[in-house]
GROMACS .gro file of C-alpha atoms in nm:
model
  201
    1ILE     CA    1   0.933   7.452  -2.077
    2ASN     CA    2   1.145   7.460  -2.389
    3ALA     CA    3   1.088   7.687  -2.684
    4GLU     CA    4   1.189   7.656  -3.044
    5TYR     CA    5   1.355   7.944  -3.226
    6MET     CA    6   1.493   7.889  -3.575
    7GLY     CA    7   1.491   7.516  -3.505
    8VAL     CA    8   1.703   7.546  -3.188
    9THR     CA    9   1.570   7.469  -2.841
   10MET     CA   10   1.623   7.736  -2.576
   11ASP     CA   11   1.597   7.570  -2.236
   12ASP     CA   12   1.487   7.748  -1.921
   13GLY     CA   13   1.842   7.780  -1.790
   14THR     CA   14   1.953   7.963  -2.104
   15TRP     CA   15   1.640   8.179  -2.092
   16ALA     CA   16   1.721   8.280  -1.734
   17ARG     CA   17   2.073   8.379  -1.839
   18PHE     CA   18   1.930   8.575  -2.129
   19LEU     CA   19   1.709   8.775  -1.892
   20VAL     CA   20   2.017   8.863  -1.688
   21GLY     CA   21   2.182   8.960  -2.016
   22ILE     CA   22   1.897   9.204  -2.082
   23GLU     CA   23   1.964   9.364  -1.744
   24ASN     CA   24   2.335   9.390  -1.820
   25VAL     CA   25   2.282   9.550  -2.161
   26LEU     CA   26   2.034   9.803  -2.026
   27SER     CA   27   2.255   9.876  -1.725
   28ARG     CA   28   2.545   9.959  -1.957
   29TRP     CA   29   2.334  10.201  -2.161
   30THR     CA   30   2.475  10.538  -2.058
   31LEU     CA   31   2.169  10.737  -2.163
   32LEU     CA   32   1.944  10.522  -1.947
   33ARG     CA   33   2.179  10.554  -1.650
   34ALA     CA   34   2.176  10.933  -1.689
   35ALA     CA   35   1.796  10.933  -1.694
   36VAL     CA   36   1.783  10.713  -1.384
   37ASP     CA   37   2.025  10.941  -1.199
   38GLN     CA   38   1.799  11.236  -1.269
   39MET     CA   39   1.451  11.121  -1.182
   40ALA     CA   40   1.358  10.759  -1.241
   41SER     CA   41   1.238  10.522  -0.973
   42GLU     CA   42   1.246  10.146  -0.952
   43ARG     CA   43   0.896  10.136  -1.098
   44GLU     CA   44   1.002  10.291  -1.430
   45LEU     CA   45   1.293  10.049  -1.458
   46ARG     CA   46   1.067   9.751  -1.393
   47VAL     CA   47   0.821   9.870  -1.654
   48LEU     CA   48   1.102   9.904  -1.909
   49PHE     CA   49   1.236   9.558  -1.832
   50ALA     CA   50   0.888   9.401  -1.842
   51GLU     CA   51   0.814   9.558  -2.180
   52VAL     CA   52   1.142   9.434  -2.329
   53GLU     CA   53   1.101   9.090  -2.174
   54GLN     CA   54   0.750   9.054  -2.316
   55LEU     CA   55   0.880   9.117  -2.668
   56PHE     CA   56   1.129   8.835  -2.636
   57VAL     CA   57   0.871   8.607  -2.474
   58GLU     CA   58   0.669   8.647  -2.792
   59LYS     CA   59   0.978   8.591  -3.004
   60ARG     CA   60   1.068   8.284  -2.802
   61ARG     CA   61   0.724   8.141  -2.880
   62GLY     CA   62   0.782   8.193  -3.248
   63GLY     CA   63   0.607   8.527  -3.283
   64SER     CA   64   0.712   8.781  -3.542
   65VAL     CA   65   0.915   9.038  -3.350
   66GLU     CA   66   1.146   9.256  -3.556
   67ARG     CA   67   1.437   9.467  -3.439
   68GLU     CA   68   1.230   9.777  -3.511
   69ASP     CA   69   0.978   9.656  -3.251
   70ILE     CA   70   1.253   9.654  -2.990
   71GLU     CA   71   1.359  10.004  -3.093
   72ASP     CA   72   1.000  10.126  -3.068
   73ILE     CA   73   0.952   9.994  -2.714
   74LEU     CA   74   1.284  10.139  -2.597
   75GLU     CA   75   1.199  10.478  -2.744
   76GLN     CA   76   0.847  10.473  -2.603
   77CYS     CA   77   0.965  10.391  -2.250
   78LEU     CA   78   1.239  10.652  -2.262
   79GLU     CA   79   1.000  10.926  -2.370
   80GLU     CA   80   0.693  10.839  -2.163
   81ASP     CA   81   0.849  10.709  -1.841
   82PHE     CA   82   1.190  10.878  -1.831
   83HIS     CA   83   1.106  11.199  -2.026
   84THR     CA   84   1.427  11.149  -2.222
   85PHE     CA   85   1.486  11.162  -2.597
   86SER     CA   86   1.767  10.997  -2.788
   87GLU     CA   87   1.899  11.156  -3.104
   88ASP     CA   88   2.234  10.979  -3.113
   89GLY     CA   89   2.144  10.636  -3.249
   90SER     CA   90   2.197  10.459  -2.916
   91ILE     CA   91   1.843  10.315  -2.919
   92GLU     CA   92   1.920  10.133  -3.242
   93GLN     CA   93   2.250  10.007  -3.101
   94VAL     CA   94   2.095   9.880  -2.778
   95ALA     CA   95   1.812   9.712  -2.970
   96ALA     CA   96   2.068   9.542  -3.194
   97ALA     CA   97   2.267   9.425  -2.890
   98LEU     CA   98   1.955   9.272  -2.734
   99ASP     CA   99   1.845   9.108  -3.058
  100GLU     CA  100   2.191   8.960  -3.120
  101LEU     CA  101   2.206   8.839  -2.761
  102PHE     CA  102   1.880   8.653  -2.809
  103ALA     CA  103   1.999   8.497  -3.135
  104ASP     CA  104   2.317   8.378  -2.965
  105CYS     CA  105   2.128   8.220  -2.676
  106ALA     CA  106   1.884   8.053  -2.916
  107ALA     CA  107   2.178   7.907  -3.109
  108GLY     CA  108   2.344   7.778  -2.792
  109ARG     CA  109   2.623   8.036  -2.791
  110ASP     CA  110   2.711   8.243  -2.487
  111ASP     CA  111   2.987   8.468  -2.627
  112ARG     CA  112   2.784   8.787  -2.596
  113LEU     CA  113   2.645   8.688  -2.258
  114VAL     CA  114   2.996   8.645  -2.126
  115HIS     CA  115   3.108   8.967  -2.295
  116HIS     CA  116   2.844   9.176  -2.117
  117GLU     CA  117   2.901   8.998  -1.786
  118GLN     CA  118   3.273   9.065  -1.803
  119ALA     CA  119   3.218   9.425  -1.912
  120MET     CA  120   3.001   9.486  -1.607
  121VAL     CA  121   3.279   9.358  -1.382
  122ARG     CA  122   3.562   9.527  -1.572
  123THR     CA  123   3.403   9.870  -1.564
  124GLY     CA  124   3.258   9.832  -1.215
  125THR     CA  125   2.911   9.906  -1.349
  126PRO     CA  126   2.637   9.827  -1.093
  127SER     CA  127   2.320   9.672  -1.225
  128LEU     CA  128   2.026   9.909  -1.245
  129PHE     CA  129   1.801   9.617  -1.159
  130ALA     CA  130   1.978   9.487  -0.849
  131PRO     CA  131   1.753   9.484  -0.543
  132ALA     CA  132   1.822   9.752  -0.288
  133PRO     CA  133   2.017   9.627   0.014
  134VAL     CA  134   1.807   9.553   0.319
  135ARG     CA  135   1.911   9.765   0.612
  136PRO     CA  136   1.890   9.602   0.954
  137ARG     CA  137   1.655   9.753   1.205
  138LYS     CA  138   1.805   9.961   1.477
  139THR     CA  139   1.799   9.772   1.804
  140ARG     CA  140   1.744   9.940   2.133
  141ASP     CA  141   2.029   9.948   2.378
  142PRO     CA  142   1.973   9.707   2.668
  143PRO     CA  143   1.871   9.879   2.991
  144PRO     CA  144   2.158   9.940   3.230
  145SER     CA  145   2.190   9.676   3.497
  146ALA     CA  146   2.135   9.778   3.856
  147ALA     CA  147   2.455   9.852   4.042
  148GLU     CA  148   2.550   9.604   4.307
  149PRO     CA  149   2.549   9.730   4.666
  150GLY     CA  150   2.882   9.881   4.755
  151ALA     CA  151   3.002   9.902   4.391
  152PRO     CA  152   3.162  10.229   4.281
  153PRO     CA  153   2.938  10.454   4.069
  154ALA     CA  154   2.963  10.408   3.694
  155PRO     CA  155   3.166  10.677   3.519
  156THR     CA  156   2.967  10.945   3.342
  157ALA     CA  157   2.987  11.003   2.966
  158ASP     CA  158   3.201  11.311   3.026
  159ALA     CA  159   3.453  11.107   3.220
  160ILE     CA  160   3.499  10.844   2.948
  161PRO     CA  161   3.772  10.942   2.701
  162THR     CA  162   3.655  10.915   2.339
  163PRO     CA  163   3.952  11.011   2.123
  164ASP     CA  164   3.797  10.869   1.807
  165SER     CA  165   3.475  11.071   1.841
  166SER     CA  166   3.639  11.410   1.802
  167PRO     CA  167   3.564  11.583   1.471
  168PRO     CA  168   3.829  11.555   1.201
  169PRO     CA  169   4.046  11.855   1.128
  170SER     CA  170   3.907  12.103   0.880
  171ASP     CA  171   4.141  11.993   0.603
  172ALA     CA  172   3.999  11.637   0.625
  173LEU     CA  173   3.637  11.741   0.570
  174ALA     CA  174   3.690  11.749   0.196
  175ASP     CA  175   3.723  11.370   0.195
  176LEU     CA  176   3.387  11.333   0.368
  177THR     CA  177   3.196  11.576   0.147
  178ILE     CA  178   2.939  11.414  -0.081
  179SER     CA  179   2.952  11.572  -0.423
  180SER     CA  180   2.622  11.699  -0.554
  181ALA     CA  181   2.730  11.641  -0.915
  182PRO     CA  182   2.596  11.321  -1.077
  183PRO     CA  183   2.854  11.041  -1.102
  184SER     CA  184   3.017  10.997  -1.437
  185ALA     CA  185   2.855  10.721  -1.637
  186PRO     CA  186   3.063  10.414  -1.720
  187LEU     CA  187   3.185  10.371  -2.072
  188ASP     CA  188   3.011  10.134  -2.307
  189GLU     CA  189   3.027  10.059  -2.677
  190TRP     CA  190   2.747  10.301  -2.752
  191THR     CA  191   2.815  10.666  -2.809
  192VAL     CA  192   2.536  10.847  -2.631
  193VAL     CA  193   2.440  11.208  -2.586
  194SER     CA  194   2.121  11.272  -2.394
  195LYS     CA  195   1.876  11.543  -2.484
  196ARG     CA  196   1.612  11.622  -2.228
  197GLY     CA  197   1.277  11.794  -2.240
  198ARG     CA  198   0.961  11.740  -2.430
  199ARG     CA  199   0.989  11.726  -2.805
  200LYS     CA  200   0.868  12.041  -2.973
  201ASN     CA  201   0.602  12.009  -3.239
   0.00000   0.00000   0.00000
């Protein structure tokens, strides 16, 4: 299905790339990443993405969706689902980035799409919306085969040397310690300072 926006056709392939662009922009939003690190689950992220996507679905169909509508939905999701408030102007900047990205895609340009894709790679920023890796199930060890008559007994675990299984020296434990501090958020073009807690009346 094609859609008309400002007289330009946005095909399904471009629309699919635009949706990935939404994920990239949101993933590079430092305030959102900080909120996710603190408490958010995959559900809250999916709700945020679905709300933003629905706005642009309406805009793609020719509906009247202003930049302020994007700001409102970002602010609402931050406050209600992530319990986070933005007082730094980053909501307006992210809304502008999404709106400009849509306009570019509708006009057949991919400069901003490429910019955000390359920024994700350059900064090593993982997508917040990437599916979690599937861990393989643990398989049971096969039962030991019966010893043949006359074969020497199998060595016990104590008799098998395991040099690699010994614990590392105490000075090497620091490299294996997992820091409890949240990872530093990657840099983006948006200056963000998070302020948490419910807004006082």
